[in-house]
XYZ file of N, CA and C in Angstrom:
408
model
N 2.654 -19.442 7.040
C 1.278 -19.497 6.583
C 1.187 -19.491 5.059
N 1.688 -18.428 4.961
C 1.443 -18.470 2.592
C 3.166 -17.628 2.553
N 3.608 -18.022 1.536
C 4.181 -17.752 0.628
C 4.390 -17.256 -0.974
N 4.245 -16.019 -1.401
C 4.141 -15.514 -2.339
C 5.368 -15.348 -3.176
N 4.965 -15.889 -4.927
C 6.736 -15.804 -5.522
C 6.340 -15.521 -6.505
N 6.659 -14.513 -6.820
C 6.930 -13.347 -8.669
C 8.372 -13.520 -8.794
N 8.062 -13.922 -10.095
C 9.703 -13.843 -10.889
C 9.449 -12.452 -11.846
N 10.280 -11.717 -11.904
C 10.650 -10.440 -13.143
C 11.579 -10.951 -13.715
N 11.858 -10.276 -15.050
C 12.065 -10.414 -16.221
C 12.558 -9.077 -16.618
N 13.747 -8.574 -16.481
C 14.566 -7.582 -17.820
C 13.842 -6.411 -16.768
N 13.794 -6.340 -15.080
C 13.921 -5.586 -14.592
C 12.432 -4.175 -14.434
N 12.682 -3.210 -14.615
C 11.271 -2.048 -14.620
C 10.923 -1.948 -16.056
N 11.911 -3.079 -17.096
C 11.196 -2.415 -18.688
C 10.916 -3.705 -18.981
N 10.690 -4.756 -18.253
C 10.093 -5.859 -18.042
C 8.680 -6.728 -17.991
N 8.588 -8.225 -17.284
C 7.492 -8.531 -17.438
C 7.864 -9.405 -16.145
N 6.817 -9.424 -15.151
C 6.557 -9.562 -14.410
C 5.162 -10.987 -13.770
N 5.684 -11.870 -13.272
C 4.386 -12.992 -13.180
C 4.430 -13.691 -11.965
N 3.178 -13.622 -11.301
C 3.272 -15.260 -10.334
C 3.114 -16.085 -10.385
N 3.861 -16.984 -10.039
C 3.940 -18.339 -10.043
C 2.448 -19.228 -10.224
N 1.735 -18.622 -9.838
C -0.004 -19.041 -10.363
C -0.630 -18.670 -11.762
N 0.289 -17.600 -12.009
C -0.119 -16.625 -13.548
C -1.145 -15.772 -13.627
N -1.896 -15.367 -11.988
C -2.956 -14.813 -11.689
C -2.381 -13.339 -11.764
N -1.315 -12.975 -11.615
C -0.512 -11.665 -12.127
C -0.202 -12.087 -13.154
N 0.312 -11.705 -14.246
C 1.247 -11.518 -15.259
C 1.029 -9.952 -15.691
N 1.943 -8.924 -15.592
C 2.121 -7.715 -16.259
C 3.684 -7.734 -16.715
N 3.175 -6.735 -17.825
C 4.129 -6.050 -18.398
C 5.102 -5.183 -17.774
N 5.412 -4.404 -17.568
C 6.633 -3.389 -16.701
C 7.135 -2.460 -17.428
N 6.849 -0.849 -16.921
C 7.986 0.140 -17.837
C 8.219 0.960 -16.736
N 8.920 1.868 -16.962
C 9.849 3.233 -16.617
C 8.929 4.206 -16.614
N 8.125 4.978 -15.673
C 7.379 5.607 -15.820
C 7.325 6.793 -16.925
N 6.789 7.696 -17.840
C 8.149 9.151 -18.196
C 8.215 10.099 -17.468
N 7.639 10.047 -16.388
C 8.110 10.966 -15.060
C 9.372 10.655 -15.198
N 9.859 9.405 -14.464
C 10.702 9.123 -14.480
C 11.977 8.594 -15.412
N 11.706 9.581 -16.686
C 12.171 9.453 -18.047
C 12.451 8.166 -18.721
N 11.568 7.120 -18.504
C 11.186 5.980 -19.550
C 10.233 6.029 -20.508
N 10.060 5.175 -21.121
C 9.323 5.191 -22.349
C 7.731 5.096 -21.726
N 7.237 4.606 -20.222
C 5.936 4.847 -20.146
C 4.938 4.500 -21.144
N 5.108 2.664 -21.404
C 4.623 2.068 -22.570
C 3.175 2.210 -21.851
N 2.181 2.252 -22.874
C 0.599 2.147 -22.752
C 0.837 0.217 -22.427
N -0.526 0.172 -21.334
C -0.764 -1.250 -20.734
C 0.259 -1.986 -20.098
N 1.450 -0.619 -19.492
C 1.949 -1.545 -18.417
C 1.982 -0.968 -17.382
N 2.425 -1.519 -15.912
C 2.150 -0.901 -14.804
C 4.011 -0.724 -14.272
N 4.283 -0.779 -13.190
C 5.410 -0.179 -12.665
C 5.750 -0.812 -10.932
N 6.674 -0.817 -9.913
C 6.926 -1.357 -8.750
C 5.778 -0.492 -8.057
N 5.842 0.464 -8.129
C 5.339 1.341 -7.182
C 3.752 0.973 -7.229
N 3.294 0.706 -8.463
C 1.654 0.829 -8.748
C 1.681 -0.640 -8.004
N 2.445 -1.622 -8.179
C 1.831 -2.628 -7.625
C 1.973 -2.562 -5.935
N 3.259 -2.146 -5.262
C 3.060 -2.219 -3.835
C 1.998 -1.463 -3.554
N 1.981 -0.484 -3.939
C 0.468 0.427 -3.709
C -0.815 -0.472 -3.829
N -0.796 -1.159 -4.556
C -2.330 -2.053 -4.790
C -2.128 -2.786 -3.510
N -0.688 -3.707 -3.155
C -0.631 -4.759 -1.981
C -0.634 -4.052 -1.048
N -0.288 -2.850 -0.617
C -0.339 -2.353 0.798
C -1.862 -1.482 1.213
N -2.541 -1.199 -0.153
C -4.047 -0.893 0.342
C -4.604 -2.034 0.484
N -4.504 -2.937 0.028
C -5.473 -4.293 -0.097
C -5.121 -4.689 1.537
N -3.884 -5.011 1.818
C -3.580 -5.192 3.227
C -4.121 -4.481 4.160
N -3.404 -3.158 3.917
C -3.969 -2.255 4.887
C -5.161 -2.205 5.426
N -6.472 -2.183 4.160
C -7.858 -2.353 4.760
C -8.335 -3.742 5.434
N -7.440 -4.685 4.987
C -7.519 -6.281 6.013
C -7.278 -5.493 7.499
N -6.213 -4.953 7.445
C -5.987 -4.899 9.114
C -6.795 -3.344 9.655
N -7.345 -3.064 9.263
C -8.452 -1.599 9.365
C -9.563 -2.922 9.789
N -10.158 -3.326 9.659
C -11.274 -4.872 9.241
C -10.993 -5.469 10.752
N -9.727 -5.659 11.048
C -9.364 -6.704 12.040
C -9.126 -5.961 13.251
N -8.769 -4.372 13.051
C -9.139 -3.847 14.507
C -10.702 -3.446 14.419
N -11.190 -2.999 13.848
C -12.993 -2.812 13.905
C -13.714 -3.972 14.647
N -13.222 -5.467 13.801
C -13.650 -6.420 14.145
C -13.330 -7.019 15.895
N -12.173 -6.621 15.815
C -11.598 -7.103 17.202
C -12.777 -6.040 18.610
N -13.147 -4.918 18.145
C -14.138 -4.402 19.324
C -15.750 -4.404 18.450
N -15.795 -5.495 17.224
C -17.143 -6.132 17.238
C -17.623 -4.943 16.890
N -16.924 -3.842 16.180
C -17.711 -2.514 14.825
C -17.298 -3.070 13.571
N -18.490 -2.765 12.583
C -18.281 -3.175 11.292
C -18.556 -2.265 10.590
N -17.546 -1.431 9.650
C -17.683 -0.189 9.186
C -18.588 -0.801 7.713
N -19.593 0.072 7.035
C -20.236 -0.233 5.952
C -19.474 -0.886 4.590
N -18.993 0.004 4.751
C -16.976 -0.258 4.031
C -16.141 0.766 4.331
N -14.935 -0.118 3.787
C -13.912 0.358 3.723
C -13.038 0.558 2.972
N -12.518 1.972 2.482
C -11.415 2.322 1.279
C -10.607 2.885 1.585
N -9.043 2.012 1.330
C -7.900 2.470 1.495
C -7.187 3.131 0.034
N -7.250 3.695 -0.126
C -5.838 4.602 -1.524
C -4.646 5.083 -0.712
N -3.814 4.082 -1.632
C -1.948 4.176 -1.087
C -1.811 5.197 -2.790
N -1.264 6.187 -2.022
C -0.489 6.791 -2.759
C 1.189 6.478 -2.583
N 2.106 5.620 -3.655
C 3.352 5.719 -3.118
C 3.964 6.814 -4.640
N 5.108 7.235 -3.990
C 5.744 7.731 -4.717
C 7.317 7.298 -4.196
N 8.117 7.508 -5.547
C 9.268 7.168 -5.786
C 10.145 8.521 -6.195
N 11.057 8.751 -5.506
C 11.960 10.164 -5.540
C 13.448 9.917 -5.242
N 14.329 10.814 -5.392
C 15.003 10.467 -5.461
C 16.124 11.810 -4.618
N 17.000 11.508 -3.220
C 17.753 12.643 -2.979
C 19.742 12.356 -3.377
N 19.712 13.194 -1.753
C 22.007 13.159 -2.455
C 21.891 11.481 -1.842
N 21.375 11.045 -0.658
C 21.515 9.610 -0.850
C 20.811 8.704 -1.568
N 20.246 9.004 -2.673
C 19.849 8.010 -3.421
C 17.793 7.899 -3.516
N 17.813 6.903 -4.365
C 15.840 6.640 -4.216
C 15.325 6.331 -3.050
N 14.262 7.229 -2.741
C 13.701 6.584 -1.653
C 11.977 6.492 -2.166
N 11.351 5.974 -0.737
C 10.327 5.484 -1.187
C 9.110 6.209 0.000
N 8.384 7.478 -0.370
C 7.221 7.986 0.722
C 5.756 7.267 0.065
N 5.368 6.795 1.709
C 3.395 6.419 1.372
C 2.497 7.616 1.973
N 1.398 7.140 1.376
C 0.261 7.903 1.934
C -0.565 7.051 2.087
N -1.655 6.984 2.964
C -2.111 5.938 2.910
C -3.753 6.647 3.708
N -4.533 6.994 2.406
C -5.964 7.742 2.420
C -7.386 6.614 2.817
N -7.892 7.398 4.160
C -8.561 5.784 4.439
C -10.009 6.468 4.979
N -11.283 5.591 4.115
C -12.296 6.318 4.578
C -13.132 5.062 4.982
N -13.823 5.152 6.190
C -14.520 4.039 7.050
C -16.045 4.821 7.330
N -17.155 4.186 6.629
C -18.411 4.687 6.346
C -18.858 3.485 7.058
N -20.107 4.416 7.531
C -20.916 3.910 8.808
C -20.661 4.030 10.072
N -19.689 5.029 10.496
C -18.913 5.035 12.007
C -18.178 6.382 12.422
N -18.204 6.328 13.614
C -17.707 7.721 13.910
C -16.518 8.035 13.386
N -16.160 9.509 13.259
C -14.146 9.793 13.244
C -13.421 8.802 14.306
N -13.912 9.217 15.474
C -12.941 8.670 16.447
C -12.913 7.386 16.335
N -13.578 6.322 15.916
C -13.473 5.199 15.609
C -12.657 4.448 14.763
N -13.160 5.962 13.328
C -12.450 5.488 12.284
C -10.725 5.594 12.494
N -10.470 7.075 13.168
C -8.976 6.888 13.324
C -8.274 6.241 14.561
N -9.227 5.296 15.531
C -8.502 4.841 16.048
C -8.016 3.229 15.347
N -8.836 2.922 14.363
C -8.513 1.624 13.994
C -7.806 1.728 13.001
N -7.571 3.195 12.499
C -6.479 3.172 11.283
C -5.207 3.916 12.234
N -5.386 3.976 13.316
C -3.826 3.967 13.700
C -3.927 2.198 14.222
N -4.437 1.983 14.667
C -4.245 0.406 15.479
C -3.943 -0.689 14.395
N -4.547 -0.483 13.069
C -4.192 -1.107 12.109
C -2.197 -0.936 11.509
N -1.988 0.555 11.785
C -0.794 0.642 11.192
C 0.322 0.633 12.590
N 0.054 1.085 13.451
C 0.903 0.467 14.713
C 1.271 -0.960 14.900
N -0.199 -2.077 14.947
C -0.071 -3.373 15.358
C -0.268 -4.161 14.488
N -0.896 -4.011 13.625
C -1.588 -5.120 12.574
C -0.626 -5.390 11.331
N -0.842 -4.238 10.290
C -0.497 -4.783 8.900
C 0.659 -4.440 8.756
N 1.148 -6.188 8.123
C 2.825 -6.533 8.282
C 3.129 -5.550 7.163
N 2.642 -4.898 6.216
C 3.235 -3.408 5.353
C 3.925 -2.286 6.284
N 2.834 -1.949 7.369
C 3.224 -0.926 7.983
C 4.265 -1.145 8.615
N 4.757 -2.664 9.441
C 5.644 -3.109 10.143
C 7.267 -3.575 9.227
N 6.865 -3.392 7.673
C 7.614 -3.911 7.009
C 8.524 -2.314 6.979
N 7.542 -1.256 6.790
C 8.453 -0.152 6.183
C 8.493 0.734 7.302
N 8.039 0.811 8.864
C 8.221 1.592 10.055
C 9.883 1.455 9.859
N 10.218 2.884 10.166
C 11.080 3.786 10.300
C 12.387 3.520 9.021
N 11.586 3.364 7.929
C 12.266 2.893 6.548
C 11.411 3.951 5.584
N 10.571 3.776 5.818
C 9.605 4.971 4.683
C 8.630 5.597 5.283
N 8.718 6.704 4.826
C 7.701 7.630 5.528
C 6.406 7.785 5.348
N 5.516 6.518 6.302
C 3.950 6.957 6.052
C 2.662 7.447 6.311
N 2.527 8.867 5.859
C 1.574 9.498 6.217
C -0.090 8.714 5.827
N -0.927 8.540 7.269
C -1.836 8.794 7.469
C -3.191 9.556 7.532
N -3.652 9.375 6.352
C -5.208 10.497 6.389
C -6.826 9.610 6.641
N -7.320 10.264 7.661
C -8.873 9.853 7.795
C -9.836 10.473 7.136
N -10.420 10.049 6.159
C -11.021 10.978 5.242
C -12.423 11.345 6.099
């Protein structure tokens, strides 16, 4: 169906673009994570976080839609973080989701049905990264 292609450049202290130029960022080392944490650039993590909420609420959308409820809106915040143990970096989500205009039980059944069946994020990182679920 689509195909998406970013080329990087000189890695996390880098620059980063798609092939459309509708991205182009800069790239640093967070100083959490003891880089220089240049002002006006972003990082891996900030961007999968933007692509896996943006997704995520597509497929929140597409189970609502599929039983014909339409939540007023919908807001997903991915919290990812990047850590590091004795085997190496890993990668935990969170993934904070609030669906206005509709019951709880509604809301969390389509944000599990979204991350069980739907969005190829959740299917990308099931039983690879650990992601916790909140219904606000």
């Amino acid at each position: 169906m689509y195909t998406a292609h970013a080329t990087a450049i000189a890695g996390r202290n880098g620059h980063v673009e798609t092939s459309d130029g509708l991205v182009s960022v800069d790239m640093t080392v967070p100083k959490e994570m003891g880089g220089p944490g240049k002002p006006g650039a972003t990082n891996p993590e900030q961007l999968f976080a933007a692509g896996y909420a943006a997704c995520f609420g597509g497929a929140i959308a597409a189970a609502a839609g599929a039983e014909r409820i339409k939540p007023e809106q919908i807001k997903v915040t991915a919290d990812v973080t990047i850590d590091k143990n004795d085997t190496g970096f890993f990668l935990a989500v969170t993934l904070n989701c609030k669906l206005d205009g509709i019951d709880r039980a509604d809301a969390e059944r389509f944000v599990k049905k979204a991350h069980e069946e739907i969005c190829p994020y959740s299917k990308a990182t099931r039983n690879n990264v650990d992601v916790k679920l909140i219904v606000q």
